Amino acid sequence: MSSTTISDVCTHAPTSDFDPYAEEVLNDPYPFYEELRELGPVVYLQRYDAYAVARHAEVHAVLSDPATFCSSAGVGLTNFRTEKPWRKPSIILEADPPYHARIRKVVARVLSPASIARLRVTFEAEAEALVDKILTQGKFDAARDFCAAYPLKVFADAVGLPAEGRENLLPYGDMVFNGFGPINERFHARMNTSSAAIQWISEVCQRENLTKDGLGADLYSAADAGEITHEEAGLLVRTLLSAGLDTTVFTLCNAIIALARNPQQYQILHESPTLARQTIEEVVRYDPTFHSFYRTTTKPVEIAGVSLNENQKVLAIIASANRDPRRWENPAQFDLQRRATGHVGFGAGIHGCAGQMMARLEGDILLGALARKVESITLTGEPVRHFNNTVRGYSSIPVSIIPVTQIQ
């Protein structure tokens, strides 16, 4: 990654040939993020005519100021004000106040702590059953048989999806998240294999295809009450399916990798399973699933002394912010005893992840069950990285586990 200083694009901003979507970056982005942070608080990415903020203070500031850095022009690279989006924008993720507030109010209630708490008993039973299953296997693919298997069961059940066709969920999410980056070969490759997933999602989001007691039904009930339209209810079900599944799967993948590569940290969790919730927070800080989001300036603005024009794309690099040494001590160290409060792995401000309580619940329950019943986790081969323009995870994690000799 090379850099020079430019003055005709943005006062005092360095420019860089850094490509967030290059395979070498997606494979191991953290050395590149370190370079980017040290270039300055704001860096011009010449490949994409966008500015990047990679330090914690600037990332948090951009995400927390929707009036200046809007989402309605798209949270991906495409600027909806100047380019036609390839898909219909999300009515919550890519919406600004006051419209956003009306939609967010409904989603916040459907995904409220009280609403989610009623799922705990079922989620715990499914977690216990899944851990018991992998204990009988000893060696297995954690990405497929553990990290994906659990959300595909409990989250899909909670939304109210039919059992048949759930294999379409992850390919659909993969397509959506690829679309937040450039329309590159990676995006086209997934689009070319996603027609069945798109069709299934379109059908399954309709009221008649959902159970009557799930989160999807709750959204349609809000439409019956006149809080949102029935069309908006269907779009929100679609958003749940794209935003609430792949992200949790990959967060669990990143958790297993971090725990397997740091056995002393797993031992801490094993000895104190109640740290499972804290483990999820540190995983989301240490290696978040979402690495970046774009915002678009609504007016001329200054960031850390750098002037940007109106209608300018700004890339907020969340994963870099979460390892900024200006904010964290020993940020590259995975430490379950760290107070990870303040990370931006779930975003910040009004567009903070609406489903973060659900993700925390799933991670807390599943990792807690694992910690109680499994003595150790060992990688038995090299994990296989899943490449996506926006989210980071794994398609395969070969592991072996040793069960505890006696359950306390």
Coordinates of C-alpha atoms in Angstrom, one line a residue:
M1 CA 0.0 0.0 0.0
S2 CA 1.6 3.2 -1.1
S3 CA 0.7 6.8 -0.4
T4 CA 1.3 10.4 -1.3
T5 CA -0.2 13.7 -0.2
I6 CA -2.8 15.4 -2.4
S7 CA -4.3 18.9 -2.1
D8 CA -6.7 19.0 -5.1
V9 CA -9.1 16.4 -3.7
C10 CA -9.1 17.0 0.0
T11 CA -7.0 19.4 2.1
H12 CA -4.2 17.6 4.0
A13 CA -5.6 14.1 3.3
P14 CA -3.1 11.4 2.2
T15 CA -4.2 9.2 -0.7
S16 CA -3.7 5.5 -0.9
D17 CA -4.0 2.7 -3.4
F18 CA -5.4 0.5 -0.7
D19 CA -8.1 -1.9 -2.0
P20 CA -10.4 -3.2 0.8
Y21 CA -11.7 -5.8 -1.6
A22 CA -8.4 -7.4 -2.7
E23 CA -8.1 -11.1 -1.6
E24 CA -4.9 -10.5 0.3
V25 CA -6.7 -7.8 2.3
L26 CA -9.8 -9.9 2.9
N27 CA -7.6 -12.8 4.1
D28 CA -5.7 -10.8 6.6
P29 CA -6.7 -7.1 6.7
Y30 CA -5.2 -6.0 10.0
P31 CA -1.7 -5.1 8.8
F32 CA -3.2 -3.0 6.1
Y33 CA -5.5 -1.3 8.6
E34 CA -2.6 -0.5 10.8
E35 CA -0.9 1.2 7.8
L36 CA -4.1 3.1 7.0
R37 CA -4.5 4.3 10.6
E38 CA -1.0 5.7 10.6
L39 CA -1.4 7.5 7.3
G40 CA -3.9 9.9 9.0
P41 CA -7.4 10.3 10.4
V42 CA -8.8 10.5 6.9
V43 CA -7.4 8.8 3.8
Y44 CA -8.5 9.2 0.2
L45 CA -8.9 5.8 -1.5
Q46 CA -8.1 6.6 -5.1
R47 CA -9.4 3.3 -6.6
Y48 CA -12.9 4.0 -5.5
D49 CA -13.0 7.8 -5.1
A50 CA -14.0 7.4 -1.5
Y51 CA -12.5 8.6 1.8
A52 CA -11.7 6.2 4.6
V53 CA -11.7 6.6 8.4
A54 CA -9.9 3.9 10.2
R55 CA -9.3 5.2 13.7
H56 CA -11.8 4.7 16.5
A57 CA -12.6 8.3 17.2
E58 CA -13.4 9.2 13.6
V59 CA -15.3 5.9 12.8
H60 CA -17.5 6.4 15.9
A61 CA -18.1 10.1 15.0
V62 CA -19.1 9.3 11.4
L63 CA -21.5 6.4 12.5
S64 CA -23.0 8.6 15.2
D65 CA -23.9 11.6 13.0
P66 CA -26.6 10.5 10.5
A67 CA -27.6 14.1 9.7
T68 CA -24.1 14.7 8.2
F69 CA -23.2 11.2 7.1
C70 CA -26.4 9.6 5.8
S71 CA -27.3 6.0 5.0
S72 CA -30.1 6.7 2.5
A73 CA -27.5 7.0 -0.3
G74 CA -26.5 3.4 0.4
V75 CA -24.3 1.8 3.1
G76 CA -22.2 0.3 0.3
L77 CA -20.0 1.8 -2.3
T78 CA -22.8 2.6 -4.8
N79 CA -24.1 6.1 -4.3
F80 CA -27.9 5.8 -4.7
R81 CA -28.1 9.5 -5.5
T82 CA -26.0 9.2 -8.6
E83 CA -26.3 5.4 -9.5
K84 CA -29.2 3.0 -9.7
P85 CA -28.9 0.4 -7.0
W86 CA -28.9 -3.3 -8.1
R87 CA -31.5 -4.0 -5.4
K88 CA -34.2 -2.2 -3.5
P89 CA -32.6 -0.4 -0.6
S90 CA -33.2 -1.6 3.0
I91 CA -36.0 0.4 4.6
I92 CA -34.1 0.4 7.9
L93 CA -30.4 0.1 7.2
E94 CA -30.5 2.5 4.3
A95 CA -33.0 5.0 5.6
D96 CA -32.7 8.4 7.4
P97 CA -34.9 10.2 9.9
P98 CA -37.7 10.8 10.1
Y99 CA -38.7 7.8 8.0
H100 CA -36.1 5.6 9.7
A101 CA -37.5 6.4 13.2
R102 CA -40.9 5.0 12.4
I103 CA -39.5 1.8 11.0
R104 CA -36.9 1.4 13.7
K105 CA -39.5 1.8 16.4
V106 CA -41.4 -1.3 15.2
V107 CA -38.2 -3.4 14.7
A108 CA -36.9 -2.3 18.1
R109 CA -40.1 -3.6 19.8
V110 CA -40.2 -6.9 17.8
L111 CA -36.5 -7.4 18.8
S112 CA -36.7 -6.0 22.3
P113 CA -35.0 -7.7 25.2
A114 CA -38.5 -8.7 26.5
S115 CA -39.4 -10.2 23.1
I116 CA -36.1 -12.0 22.7
A117 CA -36.1 -13.3 26.3
R118 CA -39.0 -15.6 25.6
L119 CA -36.8 -17.4 23.1
R120 CA -34.2 -18.3 25.8
V121 CA -35.6 -21.6 26.9
T122 CA -35.9 -23.0 23.4
F123 CA -32.5 -21.6 22.4
E124 CA -30.9 -23.3 25.4
A125 CA -32.5 -26.6 24.6
E126 CA -31.3 -26.5 21.0
A127 CA -27.8 -25.5 22.1
E128 CA -27.5 -28.4 24.6
A129 CA -28.7 -30.8 21.9
L130 CA -26.2 -29.5 19.3
V131 CA -23.2 -29.6 21.7
D132 CA -24.2 -33.2 22.7
K133 CA -24.3 -34.1 19.0
I134 CA -20.8 -32.8 18.3
L135 CA -19.5 -34.5 21.4
T136 CA -20.4 -37.8 19.8
Q137 CA -18.5 -36.9 16.7
G138 CA -15.3 -35.7 18.3
K139 CA -14.0 -34.3 15.0
F140 CA -16.2 -32.2 12.8
D141 CA -16.4 -29.0 10.7
A142 CA -17.2 -26.3 13.2
A143 CA -18.2 -23.8 10.5
R144 CA -20.9 -26.1 9.0
D145 CA -21.9 -28.4 11.9
F146 CA -21.8 -25.9 14.7
C147 CA -21.6 -22.2 13.8
A148 CA -24.1 -22.4 10.9
A149 CA -26.2 -25.2 12.2
Y150 CA -27.3 -23.4 15.3
P151 CA -28.6 -20.0 13.8
L152 CA -30.1 -21.9 10.8
K153 CA -32.2 -23.7 13.3
V154 CA -33.0 -21.3 16.2
F155 CA -33.0 -18.0 14.3
A156 CA -35.0 -19.3 11.4
D157 CA -37.5 -20.9 13.8
A158 CA -37.8 -17.6 15.7
V159 CA -38.6 -15.7 12.5
G160 CA -41.1 -18.3 11.6
L161 CA -39.6 -19.8 8.4
P162 CA -40.6 -23.2 7.0
A163 CA -38.0 -25.9 7.5
E164 CA -37.8 -26.6 3.8
G165 CA -35.6 -24.3 1.8
R166 CA -33.3 -22.9 4.5
E167 CA -30.3 -23.8 2.5
N168 CA -31.1 -20.7 0.5
L169 CA -30.5 -18.3 3.5
L170 CA -26.7 -18.1 3.5
P171 CA -26.3 -17.8 -0.2
Y172 CA -28.8 -15.0 -0.2
G173 CA -27.1 -13.1 2.6
D174 CA -23.8 -13.6 0.8
M175 CA -25.2 -12.0 -2.3
V176 CA -26.5 -9.0 -0.3
F177 CA -23.2 -8.4 1.5
N178 CA -21.2 -8.7 -1.6
G179 CA -23.3 -6.0 -3.1
F180 CA -22.1 -3.5 -0.4
G181 CA -18.8 -3.5 -2.2
P182 CA -17.9 -2.9 -5.8
I183 CA -19.7 -4.7 -8.5
N184 CA -16.8 -7.0 -9.0
E185 CA -16.2 -10.6 -10.0
R186 CA -16.9 -11.8 -6.5
F187 CA -20.3 -10.1 -6.7
H188 CA -21.1 -11.4 -10.2
A189 CA -20.1 -15.0 -9.2
R190 CA -22.6 -15.0 -6.3
M191 CA -25.3 -13.3 -8.3
N192 CA -25.0 -16.0 -11.0
T193 CA -25.8 -18.7 -8.5
S194 CA -28.4 -17.0 -6.4
S195 CA -31.6 -17.1 -8.6
A196 CA -33.1 -19.9 -6.5
A197 CA -32.3 -18.2 -3.2
I198 CA -33.8 -14.9 -4.4
Q199 CA -37.0 -16.6 -5.5
W200 CA -37.3 -18.5 -2.2
I201 CA -36.7 -15.4 -0.1
S202 CA -39.3 -13.5 -2.1
E203 CA -41.9 -16.1 -1.4
V204 CA -41.0 -16.9 2.2
C205 CA -41.2 -13.3 3.4
Q206 CA -44.9 -13.3 2.5
R207 CA -47.3 -13.6 5.5
E208 CA -48.9 -16.8 4.4
N209 CA -45.6 -18.6 4.4
L210 CA -44.6 -17.7 7.9
T211 CA -45.7 -19.3 11.2
K212 CA -48.3 -17.4 13.2
D213 CA -46.1 -17.1 16.3
G214 CA -42.8 -15.9 15.0
L215 CA -41.0 -12.5 14.7
G216 CA -42.2 -12.3 11.1
A217 CA -45.8 -12.5 12.2
D218 CA -45.1 -9.8 14.8
L219 CA -44.0 -7.5 12.0
Y220 CA -47.2 -8.2 10.0
S221 CA -49.2 -7.5 13.2
A222 CA -47.6 -4.1 13.4
A223 CA -48.8 -3.6 9.8
D224 CA -52.3 -4.6 10.9
A225 CA -52.1 -1.9 13.6
G226 CA -51.2 0.7 11.0
E227 CA -47.7 1.3 12.3
I228 CA -46.1 0.2 9.0
T229 CA -47.5 -1.0 5.7
H230 CA -47.9 -4.6 4.8
E231 CA -45.3 -4.1 2.1
E232 CA -42.9 -2.7 4.6
A233 CA -43.5 -5.7 6.9
G234 CA -42.5 -8.1 4.1
L235 CA -39.4 -6.0 3.4
L236 CA -38.5 -6.0 7.1
V237 CA -38.7 -9.8 7.2
R238 CA -36.3 -9.8 4.3
T239 CA -34.0 -7.6 6.2
L240 CA -34.1 -9.9 9.2
L241 CA -33.1 -12.8 7.0
S242 CA -30.2 -11.0 5.3
A243 CA -28.9 -9.1 8.4
G244 CA -29.5 -11.6 11.2
L245 CA -28.1 -14.8 9.9
D246 CA -24.8 -14.7 8.1
T247 CA -23.5 -12.2 10.6
T248 CA -24.2 -14.5 13.5
V249 CA -22.8 -17.5 11.7
F250 CA -19.6 -15.7 11.0
T251 CA -19.4 -14.3 14.5
L252 CA -19.5 -17.8 15.9
C253 CA -16.9 -18.9 13.3
N254 CA -14.6 -16.1 14.4
A255 CA -15.2 -17.1 18.1
I256 CA -14.2 -20.7 17.5
I257 CA -11.1 -19.6 15.6
A258 CA -10.1 -17.2 18.3
L259 CA -10.7 -19.7 21.1
A260 CA -8.9 -22.5 19.3
R261 CA -5.9 -20.4 18.6
N262 CA -5.8 -19.0 22.1
P263 CA -6.3 -22.1 24.3
Q264 CA -5.5 -20.2 27.5
Q265 CA -8.5 -18.0 26.8
Y266 CA -10.7 -21.0 26.1
Q267 CA -9.6 -22.4 29.5
I268 CA -10.8 -19.2 31.1
L269 CA -14.2 -19.6 29.5
H270 CA -14.3 -23.3 30.3
E271 CA -13.7 -22.6 33.9
S272 CA -16.2 -19.7 34.0
P273 CA -19.0 -20.4 31.3
T274 CA -20.8 -17.3 32.6
L275 CA -18.2 -15.3 30.6
A276 CA -19.8 -16.5 27.4
R277 CA -21.5 -13.1 26.9
Q278 CA -18.3 -11.3 27.6
T279 CA -16.6 -13.6 25.1
I280 CA -19.0 -12.5 22.3
E281 CA -18.2 -8.9 23.0
E282 CA -14.5 -9.5 22.8
V283 CA -14.9 -11.5 19.6
V284 CA -16.9 -8.7 18.0
R285 CA -14.2 -6.3 19.0
Y286 CA -11.2 -8.5 18.1
D287 CA -12.5 -9.8 14.8
P288 CA -15.9 -8.4 13.8
T289 CA -18.0 -10.0 11.0
F290 CA -18.8 -6.6 9.5
H291 CA -15.5 -4.9 8.6
S292 CA -16.9 -1.7 7.1
F293 CA -19.9 0.4 6.1
Y294 CA -20.1 3.5 3.9
R295 CA -21.9 6.7 4.7
T296 CA -22.4 9.7 2.3
T297 CA -21.9 13.3 3.3
T298 CA -25.0 15.5 3.1
K299 CA -23.1 18.8 3.2
P300 CA -19.6 20.0 3.2
V301 CA -18.0 18.8 6.4
E302 CA -14.6 18.7 8.2
I303 CA -13.3 15.5 9.8
A304 CA -10.2 15.8 11.9
G305 CA -9.2 19.0 10.0
V306 CA -9.9 17.5 6.6
S307 CA -12.5 19.1 4.4
L308 CA -14.9 16.9 2.4
N309 CA -17.5 18.0 -0.1
E310 CA -21.2 17.2 -0.1
N311 CA -22.3 13.8 -1.6
Q312 CA -18.9 12.2 -0.9
K313 CA -18.7 8.5 0.1
V314 CA -16.9 7.8 3.4
L315 CA -15.8 4.3 4.3
A316 CA -16.0 3.7 8.1
I317 CA -13.7 0.7 8.8
I318 CA -15.2 -0.8 11.9
A319 CA -12.6 -3.6 12.3
S320 CA -9.8 -1.2 12.2
A321 CA -11.4 1.1 14.8
N322 CA -11.8 -1.9 17.1
R323 CA -8.0 -2.5 17.0
D324 CA -7.0 1.2 17.3
P325 CA -4.2 1.4 19.9
R326 CA -5.5 5.0 20.6
R327 CA -8.6 3.4 22.1
W328 CA -7.5 -0.1 23.2
E329 CA -4.5 -1.5 25.1
N330 CA -2.9 -4.4 23.3
P331 CA -5.6 -4.3 20.7
A332 CA -4.3 -7.3 18.7
Q333 CA -4.5 -9.5 21.7
F334 CA -7.7 -11.6 22.2
D335 CA -8.5 -11.2 25.9
L336 CA -11.7 -12.4 27.5
Q337 CA -11.1 -10.4 30.6
R338 CA -11.0 -7.2 28.6
R339 CA -13.8 -4.7 29.0
A340 CA -14.7 -4.4 25.4
T341 CA -17.3 -1.7 26.0
G342 CA -17.1 0.9 23.3
H343 CA -16.3 -1.3 20.3
V344 CA -18.2 -0.5 17.1
G345 CA -18.7 -4.1 15.9
F346 CA -22.4 -3.6 16.1
G347 CA -22.2 -0.1 14.7
A348 CA -23.1 3.0 16.6
G349 CA -25.9 5.6 16.7
I350 CA -29.3 5.2 15.3
H351 CA -28.1 2.6 12.8
G352 CA -26.5 0.4 15.4
C353 CA -27.5 -3.2 14.7
A354 CA -31.1 -3.7 15.5
G355 CA -30.6 -7.4 16.0
Q356 CA -27.6 -7.2 18.3
M357 CA -29.5 -8.5 21.3
M358 CA -30.5 -11.6 19.3
A359 CA -26.9 -12.2 18.2
R360 CA -25.7 -11.8 21.8
L361 CA -28.3 -14.2 23.0
E362 CA -27.4 -16.9 20.5
G363 CA -23.7 -16.5 21.1
D364 CA -24.1 -16.4 24.9
I365 CA -26.2 -19.6 25.0
L366 CA -24.2 -21.6 22.5
L367 CA -20.7 -20.7 23.8
G368 CA -21.9 -21.2 27.3
A369 CA -23.1 -24.7 26.5
L370 CA -19.8 -25.5 24.7
A371 CA -17.7 -24.3 27.6
R372 CA -19.6 -26.4 30.1
K373 CA -19.2 -29.6 28.2
V374 CA -16.0 -29.3 26.2
E375 CA -12.6 -29.4 27.8
S376 CA -10.6 -28.2 24.8
I377 CA -10.9 -27.3 21.1
T378 CA -8.1 -28.0 18.7
L379 CA -7.8 -27.1 15.0
T380 CA -7.1 -30.2 13.0
G381 CA -6.5 -28.4 9.7
E382 CA -6.2 -25.0 8.2
P383 CA -9.6 -23.1 8.3
V384 CA -11.0 -22.1 4.9
R385 CA -11.7 -18.4 4.6
H386 CA -15.0 -17.4 3.0
F387 CA -14.4 -14.3 0.8
N388 CA -17.1 -11.6 0.7
N389 CA -16.8 -7.9 -0.1
T390 CA -18.1 -6.9 3.3
V391 CA -18.3 -9.6 5.9
R392 CA -15.5 -12.0 7.1
G393 CA -16.0 -15.6 8.1
Y394 CA -15.1 -19.1 7.3
S395 CA -16.6 -21.9 5.1
S396 CA -14.7 -24.7 6.9
I397 CA -13.1 -25.0 10.3
P398 CA -11.9 -28.6 11.0
V399 CA -11.6 -29.2 14.7
S400 CA -11.5 -31.8 17.3
I401 CA -12.9 -31.5 20.9
I402 CA -12.3 -33.3 24.1
P403 CA -15.4 -33.6 26.4
V404 CA -15.1 -32.9 30.1
T405 CA -14.7 -36.1 32.1
Q406 CA -17.4 -35.1 34.5
I407 CA -20.1 -32.4 34.2
Q408 CA -20.2 -30.4 37.4

